[in-house]
mmCIF file of C-alpha atoms in Angstrom:
data_model
loop_
_atom_site.group_PDB
_atom_site.id
_atom_site.type_symbol
_atom_site.label_atom_id
_atom_site.label_comp_id
_atom_site.label_asym_id
_atom_site.label_seq_id
_atom_site.Cartn_x
_atom_site.Cartn_y
_atom_site.Cartn_z
ATOM 1 C CA MET A 1 79.588 -36.150 -87.814
ATOM 2 C CA ALA A 2 76.510 -36.627 -85.683
ATOM 3 C CA GLU A 3 76.664 -35.652 -82.045
ATOM 4 C CA GLY A 4 77.977 -38.344 -79.775
ATOM 5 C CA ILE A 5 80.833 -39.593 -81.953
ATOM 6 C CA LEU A 6 84.080 -39.617 -80.003
ATOM 7 C CA SER A 7 86.588 -37.535 -81.946
ATOM 8 C CA TRP A 8 89.146 -40.348 -82.187
ATOM 9 C CA GLN A 9 86.503 -42.714 -83.631
ATOM 10 C CA THR A 10 85.396 -40.501 -86.530
ATOM 11 C CA ASP A 11 87.277 -42.346 -89.274
ATOM 12 C CA LEU A 12 86.365 -45.779 -87.948
ATOM 13 C CA TRP A 13 82.701 -44.801 -87.694
ATOM 14 C CA ARG A 14 82.673 -43.650 -91.324
ATOM 15 C CA LEU A 15 84.170 -46.999 -92.315
ATOM 16 C CA LEU A 16 81.627 -49.053 -90.347
ATOM 17 C CA ALA A 17 78.574 -46.938 -91.121
ATOM 18 C CA GLY A 18 79.427 -46.761 -94.814
ATOM 19 C CA ARG A 19 79.489 -50.512 -95.391
ATOM 20 C CA GLN A 20 76.970 -51.701 -97.977
ATOM 21 C CA GLN A 21 77.041 -55.252 -96.635
ATOM 22 C CA HIS A 22 77.599 -55.883 -92.949
ATOM 23 C CA ALA A 23 79.440 -58.916 -91.633
ATOM 24 C CA HIS A 24 77.509 -61.339 -89.438
ATOM 25 C CA ALA A 25 80.017 -60.826 -86.585
ATOM 26 C CA TYR A 26 82.412 -58.042 -85.568
ATOM 27 C CA LEU A 27 85.086 -58.158 -82.887
ATOM 28 C CA LEU A 28 85.772 -54.618 -81.660
ATOM 29 C CA HIS A 29 88.968 -54.709 -79.633
ATOM 30 C CA GLY A 30 91.330 -52.350 -77.846
ATOM 31 C CA PRO A 31 92.219 -51.253 -74.297
ATOM 32 C CA ALA A 32 89.432 -50.665 -71.780
ATOM 33 C CA GLY A 33 88.147 -47.120 -71.439
ATOM 34 C CA ILE A 34 88.559 -45.887 -75.039
ATOM 35 C CA GLY A 35 84.875 -45.973 -76.040
ATOM 36 C CA LYS A 36 84.374 -49.391 -77.650
ATOM 37 C CA ARG A 37 80.997 -49.881 -75.933
ATOM 38 C CA ALA A 38 79.758 -46.477 -77.124
ATOM 39 C CA LEU A 39 80.838 -47.367 -80.670
ATOM 40 C CA ALA A 40 79.110 -50.771 -80.511
ATOM 41 C CA GLU A 41 75.881 -49.255 -79.173
ATOM 42 C CA ARG A 42 75.907 -46.671 -81.950
ATOM 43 C CA LEU A 43 76.464 -49.401 -84.544
ATOM 44 C CA MET A 44 73.671 -51.473 -82.998
ATOM 45 C CA ALA A 45 71.292 -48.512 -83.317
ATOM 46 C CA LEU A 46 72.296 -48.011 -86.961
ATOM 47 C CA LEU A 47 71.824 -51.699 -87.812
ATOM 48 C CA LEU A 48 68.351 -51.769 -86.237
ATOM 49 C CA CYS A 49 67.169 -48.378 -87.558
ATOM 50 C CA GLN A 50 64.401 -48.438 -90.190
ATOM 51 C CA GLN A 51 65.583 -45.172 -91.801
ATOM 52 C CA PRO A 52 69.372 -45.132 -91.325
ATOM 53 C CA ALA A 53 71.600 -42.332 -92.608
ATOM 54 C CA PRO A 54 75.395 -42.349 -93.101
ATOM 55 C CA SER A 55 75.747 -40.370 -89.880
ATOM 56 C CA GLY A 56 73.856 -42.967 -87.847
ATOM 57 C CA ALA A 57 70.409 -44.066 -86.715
ATOM 58 C CA CYS A 58 67.558 -41.603 -87.331
ATOM 59 C CA GLY A 59 66.384 -41.611 -83.708
ATOM 60 C CA GLN A 60 62.761 -41.155 -84.803
ATOM 61 C CA CYS A 61 61.514 -44.457 -86.250
ATOM 62 C CA LYS A 62 59.693 -47.124 -84.254
ATOM 63 C CA SER A 63 62.861 -49.200 -83.975
ATOM 64 C CA CYS A 64 64.913 -46.291 -82.620
ATOM 65 C CA MET A 65 62.193 -45.372 -80.130
ATOM 66 C CA LEU A 66 61.984 -48.951 -78.849
ATOM 67 C CA LEU A 67 65.761 -49.170 -78.563
ATOM 68 C CA ALA A 68 65.901 -45.890 -76.632
ATOM 69 C CA ALA A 69 63.298 -47.284 -74.240
ATOM 70 C CA GLN A 70 65.319 -50.525 -73.954
ATOM 71 C CA THR A 71 62.300 -52.535 -75.122
ATOM 72 C CA HIS A 72 63.423 -53.423 -78.658
ATOM 73 C CA PRO A 73 62.572 -57.111 -79.213
ATOM 74 C CA ASP A 74 65.380 -57.700 -81.717
ATOM 75 C CA HIS A 75 68.384 -56.599 -79.669
ATOM 76 C CA TYR A 76 70.185 -58.649 -77.037
ATOM 77 C CA ILE A 77 72.933 -57.614 -74.623
ATOM 78 C CA LEU A 78 75.018 -60.313 -72.971
ATOM 79 C CA GLU A 79 77.320 -59.422 -70.060
ATOM 80 C CA PRO A 80 78.535 -61.162 -66.912
ATOM 81 C CA GLU A 81 75.777 -61.258 -64.302
ATOM 82 C CA GLU A 82 78.249 -59.742 -61.826
ATOM 83 C CA ALA A 83 81.171 -57.454 -62.578
ATOM 84 C CA ASP A 84 84.433 -59.348 -63.188
ATOM 85 C CA LYS A 85 82.656 -62.736 -63.251
ATOM 86 C CA ALA A 86 82.554 -65.211 -66.156
ATOM 87 C CA ILE A 87 79.855 -65.361 -68.828
ATOM 88 C CA ARG A 88 78.405 -68.820 -68.271
ATOM 89 C CA VAL A 89 77.354 -71.451 -70.800
ATOM 90 C CA ASP A 90 73.663 -71.212 -69.849
ATOM 91 C CA GLN A 91 73.737 -67.467 -70.613
ATOM 92 C CA VAL A 92 75.139 -68.205 -74.075
ATOM 93 C CA ARG A 93 72.513 -70.897 -74.660
ATOM 94 C CA GLN A 94 69.800 -68.306 -73.990
ATOM 95 C CA LEU A 95 71.538 -66.062 -76.528
ATOM 96 C CA VAL A 96 71.624 -68.902 -79.076
ATOM 97 C CA GLY A 97 67.864 -69.267 -78.576
ATOM 98 C CA PHE A 98 67.416 -65.569 -79.376
ATOM 99 C CA VAL A 99 69.582 -65.855 -82.504
ATOM 100 C CA SER A 100 67.489 -68.770 -83.794
ATOM 101 C CA GLN A 101 64.253 -66.749 -83.660
ATOM 102 C CA THR A 102 62.795 -64.588 -86.442
ATOM 103 C CA ALA A 103 63.187 -60.818 -86.056
ATOM 104 C CA GLN A 104 59.937 -59.475 -84.630
ATOM 105 C CA LEU A 105 60.153 -56.129 -86.449
ATOM 106 C CA GLY A 106 61.104 -57.793 -89.727
ATOM 107 C CA GLY A 107 64.606 -56.291 -89.927
ATOM 108 C CA ARG A 108 67.870 -57.369 -88.316
ATOM 109 C CA LYS A 109 68.554 -58.886 -84.949
ATOM 110 C CA VAL A 110 71.656 -57.485 -83.200
ATOM 111 C CA VAL A 111 73.590 -58.971 -80.300
ATOM 112 C CA LEU A 112 76.113 -57.028 -78.185
ATOM 113 C CA LEU A 113 78.448 -59.173 -76.049
ATOM 114 C CA GLU A 114 80.942 -57.598 -73.618
ATOM 115 C CA PRO A 115 83.579 -58.530 -72.678
ATOM 116 C CA ALA A 116 84.059 -61.482 -75.001
ATOM 117 C CA GLU A 117 87.015 -62.770 -72.966
ATOM 118 C CA ALA A 118 84.693 -63.255 -69.973
ATOM 119 C CA MET A 119 83.209 -66.342 -71.647
ATOM 120 C CA ASN A 120 84.503 -69.537 -70.079
ATOM 121 C CA LEU A 121 85.535 -72.375 -72.402
ATOM 122 C CA ASN A 122 82.111 -74.037 -72.468
ATOM 123 C CA ALA A 123 80.387 -70.711 -73.133
ATOM 124 C CA ALA A 124 82.783 -69.842 -75.972
ATOM 125 C CA ASN A 125 82.250 -73.242 -77.583
ATOM 126 C CA ALA A 126 78.469 -72.839 -77.298
ATOM 127 C CA LEU A 127 78.722 -69.538 -79.201
ATOM 128 C CA LEU A 128 80.803 -70.905 -82.087
ATOM 129 C CA LYS A 129 77.889 -72.281 -84.125
ATOM 130 C CA SER A 130 76.009 -68.972 -83.925
ATOM 131 C CA LEU A 131 79.132 -67.094 -85.002
ATOM 132 C CA GLU A 132 79.643 -69.372 -87.968
ATOM 133 C CA GLU A 133 76.051 -69.521 -89.192
ATOM 134 C CA PRO A 134 73.832 -66.971 -87.396
ATOM 135 C CA ALA A 135 70.174 -67.580 -88.126
ATOM 136 C CA GLY A 136 68.312 -65.014 -90.206
ATOM 137 C CA ASN A 137 69.614 -61.488 -90.553
ATOM 138 C CA THR A 138 71.640 -61.404 -87.307
ATOM 139 C CA VAL A 139 74.735 -59.341 -86.509
ATOM 140 C CA LEU A 140 76.850 -60.128 -83.441
ATOM 141 C CA LEU A 141 78.993 -57.339 -81.960
ATOM 142 C CA LEU A 142 81.683 -58.708 -79.656
ATOM 143 C CA ILE A 143 83.724 -56.284 -77.545
ATOM 144 C CA SER A 144 87.095 -57.353 -76.168
ATOM 145 C CA HIS A 145 89.587 -55.525 -73.951
ATOM 146 C CA GLN A 146 92.020 -58.494 -74.133
ATOM 147 C CA PRO A 147 91.612 -60.299 -77.473
ATOM 148 C CA SER A 148 94.655 -62.500 -76.757
ATOM 149 C CA ARG A 149 92.470 -64.345 -74.220
ATOM 150 C CA LEU A 150 89.922 -65.360 -76.869
ATOM 151 C CA LEU A 151 89.814 -68.732 -78.589
ATOM 152 C CA PRO A 152 91.348 -68.534 -82.093
ATOM 153 C CA THR A 153 88.133 -70.126 -83.397
ATOM 154 C CA ILE A 154 86.097 -67.212 -81.972
ATOM 155 C CA LYS A 155 88.396 -64.613 -83.543
ATOM 156 C CA SER A 156 88.503 -66.333 -86.919
ATOM 157 C CA ARG A 157 84.710 -66.174 -87.253
ATOM 158 C CA CYS A 158 84.576 -62.385 -86.757
ATOM 159 C CA VAL A 159 85.669 -59.342 -88.687
ATOM 160 C CA GLN A 160 88.347 -58.123 -86.275
ATOM 161 C CA GLN A 161 88.348 -54.364 -85.896
ATOM 162 C CA SER A 162 90.996 -52.630 -83.816
ATOM 163 C CA CYS A 163 89.548 -49.518 -82.165
ATOM 164 C CA PRO A 164 91.739 -46.419 -82.165
ATOM 165 C CA LEU A 165 93.304 -45.002 -79.037
ATOM 166 C CA PRO A 166 92.991 -41.254 -78.638
ATOM 167 C CA VAL A 167 96.171 -39.225 -78.536
ATOM 168 C CA ARG A 168 96.671 -37.648 -75.124
ATOM 169 C CA GLN A 169 95.503 -34.193 -76.183
ATOM 170 C CA GLN A 170 92.241 -35.619 -77.601
ATOM 171 C CA SER A 171 91.640 -37.331 -74.271
ATOM 172 C CA LEU A 172 92.373 -34.150 -72.326
ATOM 173 C CA ASP A 173 90.083 -32.095 -74.568
ATOM 174 C CA TRP A 174 87.294 -34.650 -74.101
ATOM 175 C CA LEU A 175 87.789 -34.658 -70.326
ATOM 176 C CA ALA A 176 87.760 -30.846 -70.292
ATOM 177 C CA GLY A 177 84.266 -30.986 -71.789
ATOM 178 C CA LYS A 178 83.117 -33.601 -69.277
ATOM 179 C CA LEU A 179 84.874 -32.221 -66.169
ATOM 180 C CA PRO A 180 85.181 -28.459 -66.619
ATOM 181 C CA GLU A 181 85.225 -27.996 -62.845
ATOM 182 C CA LEU A 182 88.662 -29.648 -62.587
ATOM 183 C CA SER A 183 91.924 -27.850 -63.251
ATOM 184 C CA ALA A 184 94.038 -28.835 -66.248
ATOM 185 C CA ALA A 185 96.583 -30.373 -63.837
ATOM 186 C CA GLN A 186 93.868 -32.478 -62.176
ATOM 187 C CA ARG A 187 92.656 -33.760 -65.554
ATOM 188 C CA GLU A 188 96.260 -34.624 -66.473
ATOM 189 C CA GLU A 189 96.649 -36.588 -63.231
ATOM 190 C CA LEU A 190 93.299 -38.308 -63.696
ATOM 191 C CA LEU A 191 94.224 -39.431 -67.212
ATOM 192 C CA THR A 192 97.598 -40.723 -66.008
ATOM 193 C CA LEU A 193 95.899 -42.763 -63.266
ATOM 194 C CA ALA A 194 93.568 -44.215 -65.933
ATOM 195 C CA ALA A 195 96.515 -45.304 -68.133
ATOM 196 C CA ASP A 196 95.487 -42.730 -70.777
ATOM 197 C CA SER A 197 91.959 -44.156 -71.219
ATOM 198 C CA PRO A 198 89.607 -41.151 -71.080
ATOM 199 C CA LEU A 199 86.361 -43.024 -70.321
ATOM 200 C CA ALA A 200 88.145 -44.936 -67.561
ATOM 201 C CA ALA A 201 89.338 -41.560 -66.214
ATOM 202 C CA LEU A 202 85.745 -40.349 -66.040
ATOM 203 C CA LYS A 203 84.722 -43.460 -64.068
ATOM 204 C CA LEU A 204 87.650 -43.040 -61.702
ATOM 205 C CA HIS A 205 86.665 -39.430 -61.072
ATOM 206 C CA ALA A 206 83.149 -40.575 -60.179
ATOM 207 C CA VAL A 207 84.550 -42.693 -57.325
ATOM 208 C CA GLY A 208 86.797 -39.883 -56.009
ATOM 209 C CA VAL A 209 90.101 -41.312 -57.210
ATOM 210 C CA LEU A 210 92.113 -38.081 -56.876
ATOM 211 C CA GLU A 211 91.233 -37.747 -53.187
ATOM 212 C CA MET A 212 91.883 -41.448 -52.666
ATOM 213 C CA ARG A 213 95.288 -41.206 -54.343
ATOM 214 C CA VAL A 214 96.353 -38.321 -52.068
ATOM 215 C CA GLN A 215 95.254 -40.311 -49.003
ATOM 216 C CA VAL A 216 97.076 -43.472 -50.099
ATOM 217 C CA VAL A 217 100.334 -41.783 -51.150
ATOM 218 C CA ASP A 218 100.389 -39.783 -47.919
ATOM 219 C CA GLY A 219 99.799 -43.004 -45.970
ATOM 220 C CA VAL A 220 102.616 -44.852 -47.771
ATOM 221 C CA LYS A 221 105.052 -42.054 -46.960
ATOM 222 C CA LYS A 222 104.018 -42.039 -43.285
ATOM 223 C CA LEU A 223 104.357 -45.829 -43.178
ATOM 224 C CA LEU A 224 107.948 -45.677 -44.434
ATOM 225 C CA LYS A 225 108.765 -42.902 -41.942
ATOM 226 C CA ARG A 226 107.240 -45.047 -39.134
ATOM 227 C CA GLN A 227 104.684 -42.292 -38.462
ATOM 228 C CA GLN A 228 101.788 -44.725 -38.985
ATOM 229 C CA SER A 229 101.593 -48.471 -38.452
ATOM 230 C CA PRO A 230 100.288 -51.022 -40.981
ATOM 231 C CA SER A 231 97.267 -51.738 -38.754
ATOM 232 C CA GLN A 232 96.386 -48.031 -38.445
ATOM 233 C CA LEU A 233 96.590 -47.537 -42.204
ATOM 234 C CA ALA A 234 94.658 -50.738 -42.940
ATOM 235 C CA GLU A 235 91.762 -49.478 -40.793
ATOM 236 C CA ALA A 236 91.880 -46.036 -42.454
ATOM 237 C CA TRP A 237 91.903 -47.571 -45.956
ATOM 238 C CA ASN A 238 89.109 -50.059 -45.288
ATOM 239 C CA PRO A 239 86.487 -48.004 -47.236
ATOM 240 C CA LEU A 240 88.754 -47.615 -50.294
ATOM 241 C CA SER A 241 88.610 -49.666 -53.508
ATOM 242 C CA LEU A 242 90.663 -52.830 -52.967
ATOM 243 C CA ILE A 243 91.266 -53.397 -56.657
ATOM 244 C CA LEU A 244 92.578 -49.847 -57.138
ATOM 245 C CA LEU A 245 94.897 -50.265 -54.146
ATOM 246 C CA PHE A 246 96.256 -53.530 -55.520
ATOM 247 C CA ASP A 247 96.647 -52.003 -59.000
ATOM 248 C CA TRP A 248 98.714 -49.160 -57.549
ATOM 249 C CA PHE A 249 100.927 -51.360 -55.388
ATOM 250 C CA CYS A 250 101.506 -53.744 -58.329
ATOM 251 C CA GLU A 251 102.501 -50.788 -60.477
ATOM 252 C CA TRP A 252 104.833 -49.381 -57.792
ATOM 253 C CA ALA A 253 106.560 -52.745 -57.289
ATOM 254 C CA HIS A 254 107.082 -52.952 -61.055
ATOM 255 C CA LEU A 255 108.469 -49.396 -61.199
ATOM 256 C CA ILE A 256 110.921 -50.105 -58.363
ATOM 257 C CA LEU A 257 112.197 -53.179 -60.190
ATOM 258 C CA ARG A 258 112.504 -51.257 -63.431
ATOM 259 C CA PHE A 259 114.376 -48.424 -61.734
ATOM 260 C CA GLN A 260 116.786 -50.941 -60.160
ATOM 261 C CA MET A 261 117.498 -52.396 -63.589
ATOM 262 C CA THR A 262 117.728 -49.197 -65.658
ATOM 263 C CA GLY A 263 118.290 -46.293 -63.251
ATOM 264 C CA ASP A 264 116.122 -44.254 -65.634
ATOM 265 C CA GLU A 265 114.925 -41.213 -63.693
ATOM 266 C CA GLU A 266 112.765 -40.102 -66.607
ATOM 267 C CA GLU A 267 110.319 -43.011 -66.208
ATOM 268 C CA PRO A 268 109.687 -43.601 -62.499
ATOM 269 C CA GLY A 269 105.892 -43.284 -62.812
ATOM 270 C CA ALA A 270 103.549 -40.560 -61.558
ATOM 271 C CA ALA A 271 105.231 -37.611 -59.854
ATOM 272 C CA ASP A 272 103.581 -38.197 -56.474
ATOM 273 C CA MET A 273 105.527 -41.449 -55.878
ATOM 274 C CA GLN A 274 108.777 -40.849 -57.771
ATOM 275 C CA LYS A 275 110.940 -40.178 -54.709
ATOM 276 C CA VAL A 276 109.473 -43.169 -52.880
ATOM 277 C CA ILE A 277 110.148 -45.412 -55.895
ATOM 278 C CA GLN A 278 113.779 -44.281 -56.080
ATOM 279 C CA TYR A 279 114.265 -44.571 -52.294
ATOM 280 C CA LEU A 280 112.912 -48.134 -52.134
ATOM 281 C CA ALA A 281 114.908 -49.143 -55.221
ATOM 282 C CA GLN A 282 118.073 -48.349 -53.242
ATOM 283 C CA LYS A 283 116.855 -49.989 -50.027
ATOM 284 C CA THR A 284 115.506 -53.369 -51.120
ATOM 285 C CA SER A 285 116.664 -56.395 -53.091
ATOM 286 C CA PRO A 286 115.174 -57.605 -56.393
ATOM 287 C CA ALA A 287 114.463 -60.997 -54.762
ATOM 288 C CA LYS A 288 112.346 -59.354 -52.066
ATOM 289 C CA LEU A 289 110.502 -57.281 -54.647
ATOM 290 C CA LEU A 290 109.779 -60.266 -56.858
ATOM 291 C CA ALA A 291 108.381 -62.186 -53.881
ATOM 292 C CA LEU A 292 106.151 -59.211 -53.012
ATOM 293 C CA GLN A 293 105.064 -58.877 -56.641
ATOM 294 C CA ASP A 294 104.035 -62.557 -56.717
ATOM 295 C CA TRP A 295 102.029 -62.067 -53.520
ATOM 296 C CA LEU A 296 100.363 -58.931 -54.871
ATOM 297 C CA LEU A 297 99.352 -60.570 -58.153
ATOM 298 C CA ALA A 298 97.992 -63.686 -56.424
ATOM 299 C CA HIS A 299 95.885 -61.645 -53.998
ATOM 300 C CA ARG A 300 94.776 -59.241 -56.727
ATOM 301 C CA GLN A 301 93.272 -62.280 -58.492
ATOM 302 C CA LYS A 302 91.430 -63.192 -55.295
ATOM 303 C CA VAL A 303 90.051 -59.650 -55.055
ATOM 304 C CA LEU A 304 88.940 -59.792 -58.710
ATOM 305 C CA GLY A 305 87.334 -63.174 -58.070
ATOM 306 C CA LYS A 306 85.379 -61.654 -55.173
ATOM 307 C CA ALA A 307 86.859 -64.147 -52.715
ATOM 308 C CA ASN A 308 85.557 -63.829 -49.158
ATOM 309 C CA LEU A 309 88.489 -61.828 -47.778
ATOM 310 C CA ASN A 310 88.969 -59.930 -44.525
ATOM 311 C CA ARG A 311 89.757 -56.523 -46.028
ATOM 312 C CA VAL A 312 91.552 -55.046 -43.032
ATOM 313 C CA LEU A 313 93.747 -58.111 -42.455
ATOM 314 C CA LEU A 314 94.567 -58.284 -46.180
ATOM 315 C CA LEU A 315 95.581 -54.612 -46.270
ATOM 316 C CA GLU A 316 97.609 -55.013 -43.085
ATOM 317 C CA ALA A 317 99.476 -57.973 -44.610
ATOM 318 C CA LEU A 318 100.190 -55.899 -47.723
ATOM 319 C CA LEU A 319 101.451 -52.938 -45.693
ATOM 320 C CA VAL A 320 103.661 -55.063 -43.396
ATOM 321 C CA GLN A 321 105.422 -56.413 -46.494
ATOM 322 C CA TRP A 322 105.653 -52.974 -48.078
ATOM 323 C CA ALA A 323 107.189 -51.477 -44.918
ATOM 324 C CA SER A 324 109.743 -54.308 -44.854
ATOM 325 C CA LEU A 325 111.111 -53.169 -48.223
ATOM 326 C CA SER A 326 112.952 -50.329 -46.508
ATOM 327 C CA GLY A 327 114.399 -52.648 -43.848
ATOM 328 C CA PRO A 328 117.252 -55.189 -44.022
ATOM 329 C CA SER A 329 117.014 -57.526 -47.041
#
């Protein structure tokens, strides 16, 4: 296969690239961080190429050169204007205007929309007509990390294509090529923190997640031993990613609950927090944990929604509740 194909996508790429007739809309879905965007961009290049080959776009024709320079007049990328925000109806209306035009280079027009579940209800409804009857020779490529959140009418108008997850060894081999400076153990830990999504692992590495994890786990242990106070830790953690912190604490609360219910020592999460998980499972009540889990999920939504939050006070509130897990129920 041509360079750039992710090893776990080889069979799917052959299937997509080998089609004689392309659908007017594809829905590429699967967990975040497995390479769906890379696949969609490669398919976009193939669909726009003036001299395509089974392996992909030629990279040499006028269309390929314009696409590489991001000046191709017949391609359109629609994303939220800010990370984790909704795709609004006026954005989709602009897209519908593009779809209604004639292709300037005389070939196809291709639209890439990611993530499809970011469309609010009005935006999704505005897209339906274009999905059903796209003007001219137009192909829409929708990418979804959570297809269950999409309107059934959106899904029914697309060819739904599940994207393959790499097996763990494929992910580790890929990461070894991207991060040769890390040890095998560090790449293992990175992949675990990324829920086995290799591209997500690469992004996490770029923001220093391994160092952050050590700092946070060390802080949690000192908090429970009363060696550091919630306010001290909240100040120290102020520069760290809030969403990552909330993801980890949500996961830990879930693991404590699961351990209380099953007592399964084989599945208490990543090794760095296993003893803490088991200790807190013995110390706290399920009712207290469920109340904390509700609080965590509600405030995680506020963080995702970019609410105007006082970071230090929010972290202090989280840590006060966490420390109380080891106290009287």
